[in-house]
Amino acid sequence: RDVLPTPVSPQALMEAVARIEQKRVRSEKPKHKGKVLAFIACKGGSGATFLASNLGYALASEQGKRVVLIDLNLQFGDASLFVSDKIPATTLSDVANNIVRLDASFLASSLVQVLPNFGVLAAPENPAQGSDVQPGHIDVLLGLAAAEYDYVILDVGRNLDAVSVKALDHADLIFPVLQETLPFIRDAKRIISTLQSLGYSRDKIHLIVNRYEKGGDIQLDDVERTLGMKVFVIFPNSFEAVSASVNQGVPILKMAKRDSVSKTLLKFGHDLEQSEGGGCGWLGHLFGRT
């Protein structure tokens, strides 16, 4: 698992011994299981990547949780750009190609580090490299990530292929993201039907409506009646603040903490954590607590 070039320097030897010691200590710790949250765009432009990346930032910055965001949009993923201006040195395809080396240290070093406790594993830079990532790699990666982090957030994109389905198998909660327009609702119905045909229960699937505005032609009641389930989270439309956040690659909480979208993100993160701690928050029933 560890190979040192000759001649071996004392510093390289000490670093190798330190890595072995870290693995031994981790193996003796009680097994940790973080929550896996998957975001699916019902249609392009839904805002799923924005919500996934900014929720990760909220959980890390406001709740003090260890969070990793994994960009599973293998063709054109850009989740890291929503919260950082750093160019990823390592991507998901690099991790897949070195899966036998994967441990906590390797995973941490492969992330775009947004905060000390929040990092993003970027999608492949070249769409052709997406084929390097196989379902077996996802099993290993998510098994390790859930053991090392409090929250593993998946930006699944909207292609339900073998890799994304394997990722959804690990998810505790699946959040399809849509807007209140007919094309979004039609595609949301298709995605929900597909998810259910794959064996995911309705209790696992929770709708998020993004860019909500009162008084439109289509109301929340229409969405819920058409899709046959309640809308779980509603994010208001705040075009200027969200656009500025996306264009600058800065989390919206860092730019406009008092914005309505920021407040909803804070509540979302707070209630996720309340439910984890046994509280009676917004999501308490999802993790089997009341």
PDB file of C-alpha atoms in Angstrom:
ATOM      1  CA  ARG A   1       0.000   0.000   0.000  1.00  0.00           C
ATOM      2  CA  ASP A   2       2.976   2.311   0.319  1.00  0.00           C
ATOM      3  CA  VAL A   3       6.033   2.362  -1.957  1.00  0.00           C
ATOM      4  CA  LEU A   4       9.042   4.609  -1.379  1.00  0.00           C
ATOM      5  CA  PRO A   5      11.652   5.351  -4.054  1.00  0.00           C
ATOM      6  CA  THR A   6      15.305   4.665  -3.320  1.00  0.00           C
ATOM      7  CA  PRO A   7      17.345   6.115  -1.851  1.00  0.00           C
ATOM      8  CA  VAL A   8      14.818   6.530   0.966  1.00  0.00           C
ATOM      9  CA  SER A   9      15.026   9.900   2.693  1.00  0.00           C
ATOM     10  CA  PRO A  10      14.378  10.057   6.459  1.00  0.00           C
ATOM     11  CA  GLN A  11      11.529  12.553   5.852  1.00  0.00           C
ATOM     12  CA  ALA A  12       9.747  10.267   3.353  1.00  0.00           C
ATOM     13  CA  LEU A  13      10.126   7.301   5.712  1.00  0.00           C
ATOM     14  CA  MET A  14       8.670   9.245   8.654  1.00  0.00           C
ATOM     15  CA  GLU A  15       5.734  10.423   6.536  1.00  0.00           C
ATOM     16  CA  ALA A  16       5.020   6.821   5.467  1.00  0.00           C
ATOM     17  CA  VAL A  17       5.122   5.616   9.078  1.00  0.00           C
ATOM     18  CA  ALA A  18       2.780   8.476  10.069  1.00  0.00           C
ATOM     19  CA  ARG A  19       0.282   7.421   7.398  1.00  0.00           C
ATOM     20  CA  ILE A  20       0.340   3.838   8.677  1.00  0.00           C
ATOM     21  CA  GLU A  21      -0.205   5.077  12.228  1.00  0.00           C
ATOM     22  CA  GLN A  22      -3.183   7.197  11.113  1.00  0.00           C
ATOM     23  CA  LYS A  23      -4.765   4.156   9.446  1.00  0.00           C
ATOM     24  CA  ARG A  24      -4.241   2.085  12.609  1.00  0.00           C
ATOM     25  CA  VAL A  25      -5.858   4.747  14.803  1.00  0.00           C
ATOM     26  CA  ARG A  26      -8.808   5.106  12.418  1.00  0.00           C
ATOM     27  CA  SER A  27      -9.332   1.338  12.344  1.00  0.00           C
ATOM     28  CA  GLU A  28      -9.642   1.309  16.140  1.00  0.00           C
ATOM     29  CA  LYS A  29     -12.280   4.044  16.226  1.00  0.00           C
ATOM     30  CA  PRO A  30     -15.997   3.157  16.405  1.00  0.00           C
ATOM     31  CA  LYS A  31     -17.503   2.920  12.928  1.00  0.00           C
ATOM     32  CA  HIS A  32     -18.954   6.257  11.784  1.00  0.00           C
ATOM     33  CA  LYS A  33     -21.757   6.489   9.234  1.00  0.00           C
ATOM     34  CA  GLY A  34     -22.443   9.869   7.737  1.00  0.00           C
ATOM     35  CA  LYS A  35     -25.674  10.737   5.951  1.00  0.00           C
ATOM     36  CA  VAL A  36     -25.706  10.601   2.151  1.00  0.00           C
ATOM     37  CA  LEU A  37     -27.892  13.212   0.431  1.00  0.00           C
ATOM     38  CA  ALA A  38     -28.449  13.025  -3.342  1.00  0.00           C
ATOM     39  CA  PHE A  39     -29.643  15.964  -5.468  1.00  0.00           C
ATOM     40  CA  ILE A  40     -31.118  15.268  -8.906  1.00  0.00           C
ATOM     41  CA  ALA A  41     -31.936  17.935 -11.484  1.00  0.00           C
ATOM     42  CA  CYS A  42     -35.345  17.242 -13.008  1.00  0.00           C
ATOM     43  CA  LYS A  43     -34.285  19.396 -15.960  1.00  0.00           C
ATOM     44  CA  GLY A  44     -31.248  21.438 -16.892  1.00  0.00           C
ATOM     45  CA  GLY A  45     -31.161  24.766 -15.070  1.00  0.00           C
ATOM     46  CA  SER A  46     -33.147  23.550 -12.077  1.00  0.00           C
ATOM     47  CA  GLY A  47     -30.532  24.836  -9.634  1.00  0.00           C
ATOM     48  CA  ALA A  48     -29.717  21.411  -8.147  1.00  0.00           C
ATOM     49  CA  THR A  49     -25.955  21.980  -8.279  1.00  0.00           C
ATOM     50  CA  PHE A  50     -26.286  25.399  -6.667  1.00  0.00           C
ATOM     51  CA  LEU A  51     -28.419  23.990  -3.838  1.00  0.00           C
ATOM     52  CA  ALA A  52     -26.215  20.930  -3.289  1.00  0.00           C
ATOM     53  CA  SER A  53     -22.975  22.926  -3.135  1.00  0.00           C
ATOM     54  CA  ASN A  54     -24.390  25.721  -0.984  1.00  0.00           C
ATOM     55  CA  LEU A  55     -26.084  23.301   1.413  1.00  0.00           C
ATOM     56  CA  GLY A  56     -22.679  21.657   1.866  1.00  0.00           C
ATOM     57  CA  TYR A  57     -21.197  25.048   2.714  1.00  0.00           C
ATOM     58  CA  ALA A  58     -24.036  25.782   5.156  1.00  0.00           C
ATOM     59  CA  LEU A  59     -23.626  22.471   6.998  1.00  0.00           C
ATOM     60  CA  ALA A  60     -19.886  23.016   7.301  1.00  0.00           C
ATOM     61  CA  SER A  61     -19.805  26.722   8.148  1.00  0.00           C
ATOM     62  CA  GLU A  62     -22.889  26.991  10.354  1.00  0.00           C
ATOM     63  CA  GLN A  63     -23.249  23.503  11.848  1.00  0.00           C
ATOM     64  CA  GLY A  64     -19.543  22.676  12.084  1.00  0.00           C
ATOM     65  CA  LYS A  65     -20.010  19.377  10.234  1.00  0.00           C
ATOM     66  CA  ARG A  66     -17.463  17.552   8.090  1.00  0.00           C
ATOM     67  CA  VAL A  67     -18.898  17.629   4.579  1.00  0.00           C
ATOM     68  CA  VAL A  68     -17.822  16.328   1.188  1.00  0.00           C
ATOM     69  CA  LEU A  69     -19.609  17.093  -2.073  1.00  0.00           C
ATOM     70  CA  ILE A  70     -19.081  14.591  -4.888  1.00  0.00           C
ATOM     71  CA  ASP A  71     -19.865  15.764  -8.423  1.00  0.00           C
ATOM     72  CA  LEU A  72     -21.314  12.786 -10.283  1.00  0.00           C
ATOM     73  CA  ASN A  73     -22.251  14.712 -13.399  1.00  0.00           C
ATOM     74  CA  LEU A  74     -19.531  12.886 -15.318  1.00  0.00           C
ATOM     75  CA  GLN A  75     -19.920  14.686 -18.635  1.00  0.00           C
ATOM     76  CA  PHE A  76     -20.202  18.358 -17.736  1.00  0.00           C
ATOM     77  CA  GLY A  77     -20.022  18.651 -13.956  1.00  0.00           C
ATOM     78  CA  ASP A  78     -18.979  22.004 -12.530  1.00  0.00           C
ATOM     79  CA  ALA A  79     -20.056  21.867  -8.871  1.00  0.00           C
ATOM     80  CA  SER A  80     -16.688  23.084  -7.570  1.00  0.00           C
ATOM     81  CA  LEU A  81     -17.094  26.365  -9.479  1.00  0.00           C
ATOM     82  CA  PHE A  82     -20.180  27.252  -7.438  1.00  0.00           C
ATOM     83  CA  VAL A  83     -18.222  27.555  -4.185  1.00  0.00           C
ATOM     84  CA  SER A  84     -14.574  28.015  -5.176  1.00  0.00           C
ATOM     85  CA  ASP A  85     -12.341  29.663  -7.763  1.00  0.00           C
ATOM     86  CA  LYS A  86      -9.668  26.969  -7.403  1.00  0.00           C
ATOM     87  CA  ILE A  87      -8.878  24.728 -10.353  1.00  0.00           C
ATOM     88  CA  PRO A  88      -9.241  21.065  -9.312  1.00  0.00           C
ATOM     89  CA  ALA A  89      -5.875  19.314  -9.358  1.00  0.00           C
ATOM     90  CA  THR A  90      -7.538  15.916  -8.962  1.00  0.00           C
ATOM     91  CA  THR A  91     -10.954  14.780 -10.174  1.00  0.00           C
ATOM     92  CA  LEU A  92     -13.282  11.835  -9.719  1.00  0.00           C
ATOM     93  CA  SER A  93     -11.741  10.045 -12.708  1.00  0.00           C
ATOM     94  CA  ASP A  94      -8.273  10.318 -11.107  1.00  0.00           C
ATOM     95  CA  VAL A  95      -9.638   8.775  -7.918  1.00  0.00           C
ATOM     96  CA  ALA A  96     -11.287   5.980  -9.927  1.00  0.00           C
ATOM     97  CA  ASN A  97      -8.037   5.233 -11.742  1.00  0.00           C
ATOM     98  CA  ASN A  98      -6.250   4.931  -8.395  1.00  0.00           C
ATOM     99  CA  ILE A  99      -9.029   3.218  -6.469  1.00  0.00           C
ATOM    100  CA  VAL A 100      -6.674   0.625  -4.943  1.00  0.00           C
ATOM    101  CA  ARG A 101      -4.834   3.484  -3.221  1.00  0.00           C
ATOM    102  CA  LEU A 102      -7.992   5.108  -1.880  1.00  0.00           C
ATOM    103  CA  ASP A 103      -7.938   5.877   1.804  1.00  0.00           C
ATOM    104  CA  ALA A 104      -8.985   8.859   3.917  1.00  0.00           C
ATOM    105  CA  SER A 105      -5.749  10.757   3.252  1.00  0.00           C
ATOM    106  CA  PHE A 106      -5.895  10.223  -0.494  1.00  0.00           C
ATOM    107  CA  LEU A 107      -9.553  11.277  -0.611  1.00  0.00           C
ATOM    108  CA  ALA A 108      -8.897  14.426   1.423  1.00  0.00           C
ATOM    109  CA  SER A 109      -5.952  15.382  -0.786  1.00  0.00           C
ATOM    110  CA  SER A 110      -8.121  14.952  -3.901  1.00  0.00           C
ATOM    111  CA  LEU A 111     -10.701  17.549  -2.821  1.00  0.00           C
ATOM    112  CA  VAL A 112     -11.016  21.194  -3.725  1.00  0.00           C
ATOM    113  CA  GLN A 113     -10.902  22.491  -0.155  1.00  0.00           C
ATOM    114  CA  VAL A 114     -13.527  25.218   0.327  1.00  0.00           C
ATOM    115  CA  LEU A 115     -13.348  25.208   4.136  1.00  0.00           C
ATOM    116  CA  PRO A 116     -11.201  23.100   6.454  1.00  0.00           C
ATOM    117  CA  ASN A 117     -14.257  20.858   6.960  1.00  0.00           C
ATOM    118  CA  PHE A 118     -15.797  21.119   3.467  1.00  0.00           C
ATOM    119  CA  GLY A 119     -14.328  19.872   0.209  1.00  0.00           C
ATOM    120  CA  VAL A 120     -15.519  19.075  -3.306  1.00  0.00           C
ATOM    121  CA  LEU A 121     -14.480  16.077  -5.391  1.00  0.00           C
ATOM    122  CA  ALA A 122     -14.763  17.552  -8.869  1.00  0.00           C
ATOM    123  CA  ALA A 123     -16.173  15.811 -11.927  1.00  0.00           C
ATOM    124  CA  PRO A 124     -13.758  14.800 -14.706  1.00  0.00           C
ATOM    125  CA  GLU A 125     -12.390  17.785 -16.598  1.00  0.00           C
ATOM    126  CA  ASN A 126     -12.701  15.994 -19.943  1.00  0.00           C
ATOM    127  CA  PRO A 127     -16.112  14.391 -20.678  1.00  0.00           C
ATOM    128  CA  ALA A 128     -14.312  11.420 -22.238  1.00  0.00           C
ATOM    129  CA  GLN A 129     -12.813  10.622 -18.837  1.00  0.00           C
ATOM    130  CA  GLY A 130     -16.283   9.984 -17.424  1.00  0.00           C
ATOM    131  CA  SER A 131     -16.048   6.397 -18.664  1.00  0.00           C
ATOM    132  CA  ASP A 132     -13.165   5.844 -16.218  1.00  0.00           C
ATOM    133  CA  VAL A 133     -15.689   5.898 -13.361  1.00  0.00           C
ATOM    134  CA  GLN A 134     -17.449   2.568 -12.844  1.00  0.00           C
ATOM    135  CA  PRO A 135     -20.184   1.473 -10.385  1.00  0.00           C
ATOM    136  CA  GLY A 136     -17.658  -0.543  -8.371  1.00  0.00           C
ATOM    137  CA  HIS A 137     -15.602   2.602  -7.820  1.00  0.00           C
ATOM    138  CA  ILE A 138     -18.675   4.351  -6.406  1.00  0.00           C
ATOM    139  CA  ASP A 139     -19.206   1.557  -3.869  1.00  0.00           C
ATOM    140  CA  VAL A 140     -15.669   1.945  -2.551  1.00  0.00           C
ATOM    141  CA  LEU A 141     -15.690   5.750  -2.647  1.00  0.00           C
ATOM    142  CA  LEU A 142     -19.022   6.258  -0.884  1.00  0.00           C
ATOM    143  CA  GLY A 143     -18.265   3.577   1.672  1.00  0.00           C
ATOM    144  CA  LEU A 144     -15.128   5.460   2.653  1.00  0.00           C
ATOM    145  CA  ALA A 145     -16.694   8.934   2.426  1.00  0.00           C
ATOM    146  CA  ALA A 146     -19.605   8.006   4.697  1.00  0.00           C
ATOM    147  CA  ALA A 147     -17.137   6.630   7.242  1.00  0.00           C
ATOM    148  CA  GLU A 148     -15.050   9.817   7.225  1.00  0.00           C
ATOM    149  CA  TYR A 149     -17.600  12.634   6.863  1.00  0.00           C
ATOM    150  CA  ASP A 150     -20.801  13.651   8.628  1.00  0.00           C
ATOM    151  CA  TYR A 151     -22.529  14.447   5.327  1.00  0.00           C
ATOM    152  CA  VAL A 152     -21.821  13.173   1.838  1.00  0.00           C
ATOM    153  CA  ILE A 153     -23.675  15.280  -0.729  1.00  0.00           C
ATOM    154  CA  LEU A 154     -24.061  13.911  -4.247  1.00  0.00           C
ATOM    155  CA  ASP A 155     -24.744  16.098  -7.278  1.00  0.00           C
ATOM    156  CA  VAL A 156     -26.143  13.385  -9.520  1.00  0.00           C
ATOM    157  CA  GLY A 157     -27.087  15.476 -12.542  1.00  0.00           C
ATOM    158  CA  ARG A 158     -30.042  14.050 -14.465  1.00  0.00           C
ATOM    159  CA  ASN A 159     -28.648  10.949 -16.200  1.00  0.00           C
ATOM    160  CA  LEU A 160     -29.776   7.821 -14.377  1.00  0.00           C
ATOM    161  CA  ASP A 161     -27.034   5.521 -15.610  1.00  0.00           C
ATOM    162  CA  ALA A 162     -25.311   2.626 -13.826  1.00  0.00           C
ATOM    163  CA  VAL A 163     -22.946   4.938 -11.924  1.00  0.00           C
ATOM    164  CA  SER A 164     -25.628   7.326 -10.678  1.00  0.00           C
ATOM    165  CA  VAL A 165     -27.968   4.464  -9.727  1.00  0.00           C
ATOM    166  CA  LYS A 166     -25.166   2.853  -7.709  1.00  0.00           C
ATOM    167  CA  ALA A 167     -24.694   6.205  -5.947  1.00  0.00           C
ATOM    168  CA  LEU A 168     -28.430   6.467  -5.242  1.00  0.00           C
ATOM    169  CA  ASP A 169     -28.301   3.023  -3.648  1.00  0.00           C
ATOM    170  CA  HIS A 170     -26.122   4.599  -0.947  1.00  0.00           C
ATOM    171  CA  ALA A 171     -28.331   7.673  -0.484  1.00  0.00           C
ATOM    172  CA  ASP A 172     -30.378   8.145   2.666  1.00  0.00           C
ATOM    173  CA  LEU A 173     -32.444  10.893   1.013  1.00  0.00           C
ATOM    174  CA  ILE A 174     -33.006  11.782  -2.646  1.00  0.00           C
ATOM    175  CA  PHE A 175     -33.985  15.348  -3.560  1.00  0.00           C
ATOM    176  CA  PRO A 176     -35.342  15.903  -7.094  1.00  0.00           C
ATOM    177  CA  VAL A 177     -35.135  19.654  -7.821  1.00  0.00           C
ATOM    178  CA  LEU A 178     -37.676  21.343 -10.093  1.00  0.00           C
ATOM    179  CA  GLN A 179     -39.237  24.695 -10.883  1.00  0.00           C
ATOM    180  CA  GLU A 180     -42.905  25.574 -11.288  1.00  0.00           C
ATOM    181  CA  THR A 181     -43.137  25.235 -15.051  1.00  0.00           C
ATOM    182  CA  LEU A 182     -44.770  22.538 -17.140  1.00  0.00           C
ATOM    183  CA  PRO A 183     -41.534  21.091 -18.645  1.00  0.00           C
ATOM    184  CA  PHE A 184     -40.005  20.744 -15.161  1.00  0.00           C
ATOM    185  CA  ILE A 185     -43.130  19.093 -13.768  1.00  0.00           C
ATOM    186  CA  ARG A 186     -43.330  16.674 -16.699  1.00  0.00           C
ATOM    187  CA  ASP A 187     -39.694  15.626 -16.280  1.00  0.00           C
ATOM    188  CA  ALA A 188     -40.086  15.440 -12.490  1.00  0.00           C
ATOM    189  CA  LYS A 189     -42.930  12.969 -12.971  1.00  0.00           C
ATOM    190  CA  ARG A 190     -40.709  10.834 -15.206  1.00  0.00           C
ATOM    191  CA  ILE A 191     -37.823  10.909 -12.740  1.00  0.00           C
ATOM    192  CA  ILE A 192     -40.032  10.041  -9.758  1.00  0.00           C
ATOM    193  CA  SER A 193     -41.577   7.162 -11.697  1.00  0.00           C
ATOM    194  CA  THR A 194     -38.107   5.906 -12.674  1.00  0.00           C
ATOM    195  CA  LEU A 195     -36.819   6.152  -9.107  1.00  0.00           C
ATOM    196  CA  GLN A 196     -39.770   4.171  -7.834  1.00  0.00           C
ATOM    197  CA  SER A 197     -39.337   1.539 -10.551  1.00  0.00           C
ATOM    198  CA  LEU A 198     -35.725   1.157  -9.357  1.00  0.00           C
ATOM    199  CA  GLY A 199     -37.020   0.262  -5.907  1.00  0.00           C
ATOM    200  CA  TYR A 200     -36.543   3.546  -4.026  1.00  0.00           C
ATOM    201  CA  SER A 201     -39.442   4.099  -1.652  1.00  0.00           C
ATOM    202  CA  ARG A 202     -41.507   7.280  -1.571  1.00  0.00           C
ATOM    203  CA  ASP A 203     -40.209   7.900   1.951  1.00  0.00           C
ATOM    204  CA  LYS A 204     -36.744   8.338   0.470  1.00  0.00           C
ATOM    205  CA  ILE A 205     -37.755  10.821  -2.262  1.00  0.00           C
ATOM    206  CA  HIS A 206     -38.443  14.454  -1.308  1.00  0.00           C
ATOM    207  CA  LEU A 207     -39.266  17.225  -3.757  1.00  0.00           C
ATOM    208  CA  ILE A 208     -37.539  20.595  -3.744  1.00  0.00           C
ATOM    209  CA  VAL A 209     -39.134  23.496  -5.623  1.00  0.00           C
ATOM    210  CA  ASN A 210     -36.583  26.126  -6.568  1.00  0.00           C
ATOM    211  CA  ARG A 211     -37.107  29.763  -7.675  1.00  0.00           C
ATOM    212  CA  TYR A 212     -40.628  29.800  -6.263  1.00  0.00           C
ATOM    213  CA  GLU A 213     -42.786  32.886  -6.796  1.00  0.00           C
ATOM    214  CA  LYS A 214     -46.328  33.411  -5.576  1.00  0.00           C
ATOM    215  CA  GLY A 215     -49.068  34.127  -8.066  1.00  0.00           C
ATOM    216  CA  GLY A 216     -47.764  32.174 -11.019  1.00  0.00           C
ATOM    217  CA  ASP A 217     -49.868  30.208 -13.479  1.00  0.00           C
ATOM    218  CA  ILE A 218     -48.890  26.964 -11.743  1.00  0.00           C
ATOM    219  CA  GLN A 219     -49.271  26.769  -7.962  1.00  0.00           C
ATOM    220  CA  LEU A 220     -47.764  24.402  -5.404  1.00  0.00           C
ATOM    221  CA  ASP A 221     -51.070  22.565  -5.152  1.00  0.00           C
ATOM    222  CA  ASP A 222     -50.921  21.867  -8.879  1.00  0.00           C
ATOM    223  CA  VAL A 223     -47.380  20.509  -8.558  1.00  0.00           C
ATOM    224  CA  GLU A 224     -48.275  18.241  -5.638  1.00  0.00           C
ATOM    225  CA  ARG A 225     -51.457  16.969  -7.257  1.00  0.00           C
ATOM    226  CA  THR A 226     -49.707  16.188 -10.551  1.00  0.00           C
ATOM    227  CA  LEU A 227     -46.702  14.476  -8.944  1.00  0.00           C
ATOM    228  CA  GLY A 228     -48.667  12.724  -6.216  1.00  0.00           C
ATOM    229  CA  MET A 229     -46.476  13.881  -3.340  1.00  0.00           C
ATOM    230  CA  LYS A 230     -45.941  16.896  -1.133  1.00  0.00           C
ATOM    231  CA  VAL A 231     -43.298  19.508  -1.883  1.00  0.00           C
ATOM    232  CA  PHE A 232     -40.747  19.197   0.874  1.00  0.00           C
ATOM    233  CA  VAL A 233     -38.604  22.339   0.618  1.00  0.00           C
ATOM    234  CA  ILE A 234     -39.378  25.614  -1.167  1.00  0.00           C
ATOM    235  CA  PHE A 235     -36.554  27.927  -2.213  1.00  0.00           C
ATOM    236  CA  PRO A 236     -37.718  31.423  -3.150  1.00  0.00           C
ATOM    237  CA  ASN A 237     -36.638  33.204  -6.295  1.00  0.00           C
ATOM    238  CA  SER A 238     -33.747  35.572  -5.582  1.00  0.00           C
ATOM    239  CA  PHE A 239     -32.218  35.994  -9.008  1.00  0.00           C
ATOM    240  CA  GLU A 240     -29.729  38.790  -8.315  1.00  0.00           C
ATOM    241  CA  ALA A 241     -28.141  37.258  -5.201  1.00  0.00           C
ATOM    242  CA  VAL A 242     -27.961  33.761  -6.715  1.00  0.00           C
ATOM    243  CA  SER A 243     -26.549  35.046 -10.008  1.00  0.00           C
ATOM    244  CA  ALA A 244     -23.869  37.035  -8.195  1.00  0.00           C
ATOM    245  CA  SER A 245     -22.945  33.972  -6.135  1.00  0.00           C
ATOM    246  CA  VAL A 246     -22.700  31.714  -9.190  1.00  0.00           C
ATOM    247  CA  ASN A 247     -20.815  34.234 -11.342  1.00  0.00           C
ATOM    248  CA  GLN A 248     -18.229  34.884  -8.635  1.00  0.00           C
ATOM    249  CA  GLY A 249     -17.926  31.295  -7.412  1.00  0.00           C
ATOM    250  CA  VAL A 250     -18.644  32.395  -3.854  1.00  0.00           C
ATOM    251  CA  PRO A 251     -21.206  30.650  -1.584  1.00  0.00           C
ATOM    252  CA  ILE A 252     -24.334  32.753  -1.217  1.00  0.00           C
ATOM    253  CA  LEU A 253     -24.055  32.592   2.575  1.00  0.00           C
ATOM    254  CA  LYS A 254     -20.720  34.332   2.301  1.00  0.00           C
ATOM    255  CA  MET A 255     -22.070  37.035   0.003  1.00  0.00           C
ATOM    256  CA  ALA A 256     -25.622  37.644   1.210  1.00  0.00           C
ATOM    257  CA  LYS A 257     -26.387  35.885   4.477  1.00  0.00           C
ATOM    258  CA  ARG A 258     -29.658  37.769   4.934  1.00  0.00           C
ATOM    259  CA  ASP A 259     -30.991  36.845   1.505  1.00  0.00           C
ATOM    260  CA  SER A 260     -34.144  34.694   1.442  1.00  0.00           C
ATOM    261  CA  VAL A 261     -32.300  31.826  -0.268  1.00  0.00           C
ATOM    262  CA  SER A 262     -29.564  31.972   2.377  1.00  0.00           C
ATOM    263  CA  LYS A 263     -32.157  31.850   5.141  1.00  0.00           C
ATOM    264  CA  THR A 264     -33.793  28.789   3.582  1.00  0.00           C
ATOM    265  CA  LEU A 265     -30.416  27.073   3.247  1.00  0.00           C
ATOM    266  CA  LEU A 266     -29.667  27.813   6.901  1.00  0.00           C
ATOM    267  CA  LYS A 267     -33.010  26.354   7.958  1.00  0.00           C
ATOM    268  CA  PHE A 268     -32.485  23.309   5.765  1.00  0.00           C
ATOM    269  CA  GLY A 269     -29.053  22.664   7.284  1.00  0.00           C
ATOM    270  CA  HIS A 270     -30.242  23.359  10.825  1.00  0.00           C
ATOM    271  CA  ASP A 271     -33.172  20.988  10.542  1.00  0.00           C
ATOM    272  CA  LEU A 272     -31.059  18.251   8.998  1.00  0.00           C
ATOM    273  CA  GLU A 273     -28.762  18.491  11.982  1.00  0.00           C
ATOM    274  CA  GLN A 274     -31.668  18.687  14.441  1.00  0.00           C
ATOM    275  CA  SER A 275     -33.098  15.492  13.024  1.00  0.00           C
ATOM    276  CA  GLU A 276     -29.696  13.824  13.357  1.00  0.00           C
ATOM    277  CA  GLY A 277     -29.504  14.904  16.985  1.00  0.00           C
ATOM    278  CA  GLY A 278     -32.928  13.531  17.855  1.00  0.00           C
ATOM    279  CA  GLY A 279     -34.744  16.852  17.676  1.00  0.00           C
ATOM    280  CA  CYS A 280     -38.242  17.448  16.352  1.00  0.00           C
ATOM    281  CA  GLY A 281     -37.054  19.534  13.430  1.00  0.00           C
ATOM    282  CA  TRP A 282     -38.246  19.808   9.870  1.00  0.00           C
ATOM    283  CA  LEU A 283     -36.653  16.503   8.854  1.00  0.00           C
ATOM    284  CA  GLY A 284     -36.982  14.613  12.125  1.00  0.00           C
ATOM    285  CA  HIS A 285     -39.294  11.953  10.781  1.00  0.00           C
ATOM    286  CA  LEU A 286     -36.965  11.163   7.878  1.00  0.00           C
ATOM    287  CA  PHE A 287     -34.344   9.568  10.078  1.00  0.00           C
ATOM    288  CA  GLY A 288     -36.861   7.685  12.228  1.00  0.00           C
ATOM    289  CA  ARG A 289     -37.176  10.235  15.036  1.00  0.00           C
ATOM    290  CA  THR A 290     -40.134  12.207  16.351  1.00  0.00           C
TER     291      THR A 290
END
